[in-house]
Each structure stands twice: as C-alpha cells, then as structure tokens.
PDB file of C-alpha atoms in Angstrom:
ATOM      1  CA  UNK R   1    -204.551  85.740-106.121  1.00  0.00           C
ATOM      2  CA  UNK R   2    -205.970  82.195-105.753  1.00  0.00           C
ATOM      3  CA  UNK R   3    -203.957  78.899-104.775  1.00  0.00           C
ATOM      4  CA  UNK R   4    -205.904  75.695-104.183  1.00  0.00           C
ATOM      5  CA  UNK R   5    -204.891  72.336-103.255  1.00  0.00           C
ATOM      6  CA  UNK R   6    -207.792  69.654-103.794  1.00  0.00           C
ATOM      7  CA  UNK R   7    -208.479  66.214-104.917  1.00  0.00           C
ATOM      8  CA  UNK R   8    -211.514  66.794-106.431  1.00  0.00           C
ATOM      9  CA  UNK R   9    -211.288  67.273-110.340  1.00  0.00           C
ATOM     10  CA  UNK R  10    -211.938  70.785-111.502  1.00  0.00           C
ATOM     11  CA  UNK R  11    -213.649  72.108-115.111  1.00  0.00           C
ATOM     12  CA  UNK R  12    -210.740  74.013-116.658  1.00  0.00           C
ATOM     13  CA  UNK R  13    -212.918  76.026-118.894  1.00  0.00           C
ATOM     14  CA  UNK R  14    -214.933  77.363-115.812  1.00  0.00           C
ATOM     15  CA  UNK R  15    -211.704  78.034-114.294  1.00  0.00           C
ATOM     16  CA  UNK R  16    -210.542  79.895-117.223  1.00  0.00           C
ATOM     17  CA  UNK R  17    -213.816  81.414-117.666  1.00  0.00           C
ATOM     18  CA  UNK R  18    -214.139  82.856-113.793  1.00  0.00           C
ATOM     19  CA  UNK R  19    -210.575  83.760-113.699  1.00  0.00           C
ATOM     20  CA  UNK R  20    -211.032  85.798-117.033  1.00  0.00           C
ATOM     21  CA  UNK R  21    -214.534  87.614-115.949  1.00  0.00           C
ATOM     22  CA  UNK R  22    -212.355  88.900-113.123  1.00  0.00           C
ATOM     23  CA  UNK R  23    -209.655  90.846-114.528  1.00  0.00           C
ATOM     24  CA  UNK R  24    -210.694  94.481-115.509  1.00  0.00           C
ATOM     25  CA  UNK R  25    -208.285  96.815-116.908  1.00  0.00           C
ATOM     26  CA  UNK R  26    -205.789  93.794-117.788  1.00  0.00           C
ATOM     27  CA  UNK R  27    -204.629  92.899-121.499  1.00  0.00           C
ATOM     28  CA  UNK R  28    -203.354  89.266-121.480  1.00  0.00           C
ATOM     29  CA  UNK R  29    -203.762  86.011-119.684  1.00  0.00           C
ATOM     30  CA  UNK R  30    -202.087  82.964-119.921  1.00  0.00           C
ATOM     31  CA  UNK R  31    -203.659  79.513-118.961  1.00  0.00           C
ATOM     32  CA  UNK R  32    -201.243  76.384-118.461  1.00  0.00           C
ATOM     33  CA  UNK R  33    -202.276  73.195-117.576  1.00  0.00           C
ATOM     34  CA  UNK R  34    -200.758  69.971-116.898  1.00  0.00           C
ATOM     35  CA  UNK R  35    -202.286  66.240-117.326  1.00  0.00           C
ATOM     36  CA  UNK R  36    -200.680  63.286-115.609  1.00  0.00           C
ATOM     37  CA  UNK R  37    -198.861  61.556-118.397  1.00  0.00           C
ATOM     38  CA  UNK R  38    -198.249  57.599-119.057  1.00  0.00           C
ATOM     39  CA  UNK R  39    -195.060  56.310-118.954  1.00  0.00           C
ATOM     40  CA  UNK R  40    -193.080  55.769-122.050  1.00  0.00           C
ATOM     41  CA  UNK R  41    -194.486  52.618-123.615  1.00  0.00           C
ATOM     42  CA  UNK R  42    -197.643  52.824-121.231  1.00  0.00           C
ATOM     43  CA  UNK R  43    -198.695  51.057-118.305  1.00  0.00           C
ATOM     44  CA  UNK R  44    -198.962  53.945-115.522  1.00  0.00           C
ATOM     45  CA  UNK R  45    -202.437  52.896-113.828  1.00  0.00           C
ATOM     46  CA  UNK R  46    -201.995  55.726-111.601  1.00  0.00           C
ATOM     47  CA  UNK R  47    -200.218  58.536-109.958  1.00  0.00           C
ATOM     48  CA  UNK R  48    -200.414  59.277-106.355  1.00  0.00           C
ATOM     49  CA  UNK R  49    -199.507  62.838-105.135  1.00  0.00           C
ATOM     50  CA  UNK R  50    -199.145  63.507-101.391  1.00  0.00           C
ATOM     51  CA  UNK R  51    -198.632  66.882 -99.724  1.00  0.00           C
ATOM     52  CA  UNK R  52    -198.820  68.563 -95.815  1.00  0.00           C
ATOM     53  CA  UNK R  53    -201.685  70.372 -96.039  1.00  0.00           C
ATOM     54  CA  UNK R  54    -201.002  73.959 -95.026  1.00  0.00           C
ATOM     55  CA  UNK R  55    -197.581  73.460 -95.544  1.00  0.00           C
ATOM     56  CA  UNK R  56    -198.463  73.461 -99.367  1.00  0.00           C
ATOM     57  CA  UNK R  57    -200.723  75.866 -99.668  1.00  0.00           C
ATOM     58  CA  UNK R  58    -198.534  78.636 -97.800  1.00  0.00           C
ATOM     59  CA  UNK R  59    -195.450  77.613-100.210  1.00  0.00           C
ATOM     60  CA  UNK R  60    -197.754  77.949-103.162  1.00  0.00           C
ATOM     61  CA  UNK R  61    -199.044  81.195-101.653  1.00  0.00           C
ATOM     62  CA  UNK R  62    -195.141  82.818-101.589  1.00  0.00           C
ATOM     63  CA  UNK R  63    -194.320  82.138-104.794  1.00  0.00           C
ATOM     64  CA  UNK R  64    -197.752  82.887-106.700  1.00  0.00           C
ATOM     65  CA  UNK R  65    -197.029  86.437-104.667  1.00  0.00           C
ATOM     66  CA  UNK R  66    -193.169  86.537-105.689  1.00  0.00           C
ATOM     67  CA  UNK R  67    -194.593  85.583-109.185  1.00  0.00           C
ATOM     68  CA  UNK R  68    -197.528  88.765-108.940  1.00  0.00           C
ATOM     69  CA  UNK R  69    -194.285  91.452-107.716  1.00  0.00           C
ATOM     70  CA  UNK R  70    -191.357  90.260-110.082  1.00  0.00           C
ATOM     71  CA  UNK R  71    -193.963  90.632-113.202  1.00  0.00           C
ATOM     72  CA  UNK R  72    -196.289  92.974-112.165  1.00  0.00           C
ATOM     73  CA  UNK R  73    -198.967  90.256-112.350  1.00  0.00           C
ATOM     74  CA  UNK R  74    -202.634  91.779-111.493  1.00  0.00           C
ATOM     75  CA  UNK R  75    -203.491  87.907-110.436  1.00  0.00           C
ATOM     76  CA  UNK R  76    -202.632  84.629-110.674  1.00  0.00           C
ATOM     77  CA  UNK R  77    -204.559  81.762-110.194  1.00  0.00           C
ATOM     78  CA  UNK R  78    -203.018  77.827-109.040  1.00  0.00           C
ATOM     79  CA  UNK R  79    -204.757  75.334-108.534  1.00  0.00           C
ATOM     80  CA  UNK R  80    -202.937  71.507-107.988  1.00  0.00           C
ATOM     81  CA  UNK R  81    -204.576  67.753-106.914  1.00  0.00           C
ATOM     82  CA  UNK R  82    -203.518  65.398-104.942  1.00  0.00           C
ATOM     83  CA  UNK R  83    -204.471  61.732-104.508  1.00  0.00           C
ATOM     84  CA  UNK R  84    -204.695  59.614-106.944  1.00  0.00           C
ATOM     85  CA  UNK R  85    -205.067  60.544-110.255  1.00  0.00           C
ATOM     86  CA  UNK R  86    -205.467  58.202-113.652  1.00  0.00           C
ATOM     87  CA  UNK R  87    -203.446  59.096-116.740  1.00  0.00           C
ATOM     88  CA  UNK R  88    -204.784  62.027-118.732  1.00  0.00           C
ATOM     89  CA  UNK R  89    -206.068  63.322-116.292  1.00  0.00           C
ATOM     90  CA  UNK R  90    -205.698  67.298-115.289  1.00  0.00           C
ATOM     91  CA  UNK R  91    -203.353  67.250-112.686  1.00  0.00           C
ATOM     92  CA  UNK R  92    -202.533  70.968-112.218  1.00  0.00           C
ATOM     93  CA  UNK R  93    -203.490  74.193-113.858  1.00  0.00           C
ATOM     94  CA  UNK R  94    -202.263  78.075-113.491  1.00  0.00           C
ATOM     95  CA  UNK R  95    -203.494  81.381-115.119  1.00  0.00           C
ATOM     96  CA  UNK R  96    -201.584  84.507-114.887  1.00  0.00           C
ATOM     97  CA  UNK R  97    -203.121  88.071-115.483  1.00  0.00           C
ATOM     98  CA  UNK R  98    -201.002  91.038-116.793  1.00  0.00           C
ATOM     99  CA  UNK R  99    -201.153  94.744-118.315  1.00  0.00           C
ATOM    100  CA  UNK R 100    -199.230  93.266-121.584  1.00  0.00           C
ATOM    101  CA  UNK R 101    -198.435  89.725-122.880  1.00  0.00           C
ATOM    102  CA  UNK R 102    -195.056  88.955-121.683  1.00  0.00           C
ATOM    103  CA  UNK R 103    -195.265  89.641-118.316  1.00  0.00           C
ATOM    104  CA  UNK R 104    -198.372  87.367-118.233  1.00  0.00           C
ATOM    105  CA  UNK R 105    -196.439  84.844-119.896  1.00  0.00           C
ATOM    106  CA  UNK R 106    -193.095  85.251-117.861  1.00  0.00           C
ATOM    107  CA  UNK R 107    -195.383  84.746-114.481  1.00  0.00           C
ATOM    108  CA  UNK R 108    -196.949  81.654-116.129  1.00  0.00           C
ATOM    109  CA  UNK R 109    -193.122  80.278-117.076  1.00  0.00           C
ATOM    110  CA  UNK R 110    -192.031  81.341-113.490  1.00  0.00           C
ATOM    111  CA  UNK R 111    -195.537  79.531-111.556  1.00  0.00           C
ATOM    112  CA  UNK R 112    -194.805  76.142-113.616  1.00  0.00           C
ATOM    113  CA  UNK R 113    -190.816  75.898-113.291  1.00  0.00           C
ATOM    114  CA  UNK R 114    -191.735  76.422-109.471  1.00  0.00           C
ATOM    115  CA  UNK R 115    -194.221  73.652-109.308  1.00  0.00           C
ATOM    116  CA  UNK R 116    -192.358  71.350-111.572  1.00  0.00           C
ATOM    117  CA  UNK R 117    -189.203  71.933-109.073  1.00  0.00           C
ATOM    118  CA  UNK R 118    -189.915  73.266-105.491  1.00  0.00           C
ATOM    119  CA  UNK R 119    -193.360  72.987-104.558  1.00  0.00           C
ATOM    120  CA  UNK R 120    -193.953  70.484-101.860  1.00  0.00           C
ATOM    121  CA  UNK R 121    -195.576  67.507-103.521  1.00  0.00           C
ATOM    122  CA  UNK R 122    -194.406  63.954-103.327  1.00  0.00           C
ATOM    123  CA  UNK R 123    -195.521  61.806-106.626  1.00  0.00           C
ATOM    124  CA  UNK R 124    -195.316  58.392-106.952  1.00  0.00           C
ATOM    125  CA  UNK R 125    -196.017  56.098-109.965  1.00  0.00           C
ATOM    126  CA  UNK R 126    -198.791  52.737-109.903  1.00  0.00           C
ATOM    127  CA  UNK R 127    -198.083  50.277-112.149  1.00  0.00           C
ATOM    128  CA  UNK R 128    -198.495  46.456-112.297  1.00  0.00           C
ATOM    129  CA  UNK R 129    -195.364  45.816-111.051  1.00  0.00           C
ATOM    130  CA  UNK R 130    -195.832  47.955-108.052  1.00  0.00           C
ATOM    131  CA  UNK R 131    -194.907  51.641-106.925  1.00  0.00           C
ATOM    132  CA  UNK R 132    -192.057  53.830-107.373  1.00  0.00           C
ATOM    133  CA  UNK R 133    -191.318  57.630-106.182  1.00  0.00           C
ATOM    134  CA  UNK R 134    -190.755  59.830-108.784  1.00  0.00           C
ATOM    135  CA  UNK R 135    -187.254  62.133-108.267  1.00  0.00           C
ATOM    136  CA  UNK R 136    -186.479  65.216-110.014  1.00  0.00           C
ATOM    137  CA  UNK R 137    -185.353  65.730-112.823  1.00  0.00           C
ATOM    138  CA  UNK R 138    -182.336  67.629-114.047  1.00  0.00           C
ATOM    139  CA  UNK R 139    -183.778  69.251-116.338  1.00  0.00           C
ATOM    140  CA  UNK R 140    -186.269  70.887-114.369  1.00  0.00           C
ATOM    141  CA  UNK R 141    -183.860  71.907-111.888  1.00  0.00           C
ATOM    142  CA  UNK R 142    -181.874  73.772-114.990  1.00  0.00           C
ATOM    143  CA  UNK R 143    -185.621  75.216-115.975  1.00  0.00           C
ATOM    144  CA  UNK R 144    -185.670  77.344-112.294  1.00  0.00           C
ATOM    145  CA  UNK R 145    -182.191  78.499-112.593  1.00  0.00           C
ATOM    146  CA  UNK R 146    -182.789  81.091-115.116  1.00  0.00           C
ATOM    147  CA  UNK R 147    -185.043  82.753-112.315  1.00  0.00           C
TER     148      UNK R 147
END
C-alpha cells in the first residue's frame, strides 16, 4: 500500500505500469484519476491545494488500509498534489488491486468518495477576479454515505 502527497507532476502510465508489475496472484485493477477541471464557462487560471503535511498522509494512510480490509484489497495505491495546479492537469490518481473485479472496483469507489469528501485538503480557485475557497458539495457528502 502506497499513499503520496507531492507537488511534482507524476506519469500516470508509469504509475499504472509499476503498480501493475507488482501484483502477483491478483485478477483486477482499477485505475482512477482525476484532472483539475475549469469552471463552467472557463476562466479557472488555477487551483491551489494546501494540506498539513503528515497530517495528510497519515489520514490517507487509514483509509487506503480501511479500503485494503473492507474489500480484501491486495494493494492500493494514492497518490494526490498540492500547490498549484493549471486546468487539465492530473490532480490525483488511485489504483486498487483485488482477487476479482468488484472488490477492486468497490475499493476504487470507496478511495475516491473519501478523497472527494474527508481527506484533508483545502482547494481554492484563481481566477481574474481573484480567489475563492472551494466548499463541499452535497453531493459528495451523499456519495460517502452509502459506506
């Protein structure tokens, strides 16, 4: 089980690649990643994502373990920026390892409702007319509650 919090960019594909070359004896994984997304109508120059370091890291680190015991994961992999990031780019990414399909799925499903909803990041929007924090959203609150 991996969970990194960086600001440098990472290659997805060698993610994917490394995370794949490591999982013996398992029959599905299940890659999500997220991009930073422009507002509706454009004009998002940039998203800014703070975190505590360590603070993150050992929240990400309980829940990428609840994630491996509820679905019998055999590993999961999270990796999230922070800084500032331009639209389109990758923002966030998980994999999820498991014997069969849906439990690799279910662990991906349970990972991203997590991130989307408790994970300790604080985001904030850039645009020309200046700088807004982004609150959550009902929705993704909803999303958890089936866990």
């Amino acid at each position: 089980m991996t969970v990194r919090v960086q600001e440098a960019p990472f290659d997805m594909g060698a993610e994917v690649a490394a995370f794949s070359a490591a999982q013996a004896g398992m029959g599905a994984i299940v890659t999500f990643s997220g991009i930073v997304r422009d507002l509706p109508g454009g004009g998002l120059e940039a998203m800014e994502i703070e975190h505590y370091p360590g603070m993150t890291e050992s929240a990400l680190e309980k829940i990428a373990e609840e994630a491996r015991r509820r679905f019998e994961l055999g590993d999961a992999l999270v990796i999230h920026r922070h800084g500032r990031l331009a639209p389109g780019a990758l923002i966030m990414m998980v994999a999820t390892a498991a014997p069969h399909r849906a439990a690799a799925f279910a662990g991906a499903e349970f990972l991203m409702d997590y991130l989307k909803s408790r994970a300790p990041f604080w985001k904030r929007e850039i645009t020309a007319e200046g700088a807004r924090w982004v609150e959550a959203r009902e929705a993704d609150e909803e999303a958890l509650s089936r866990w």
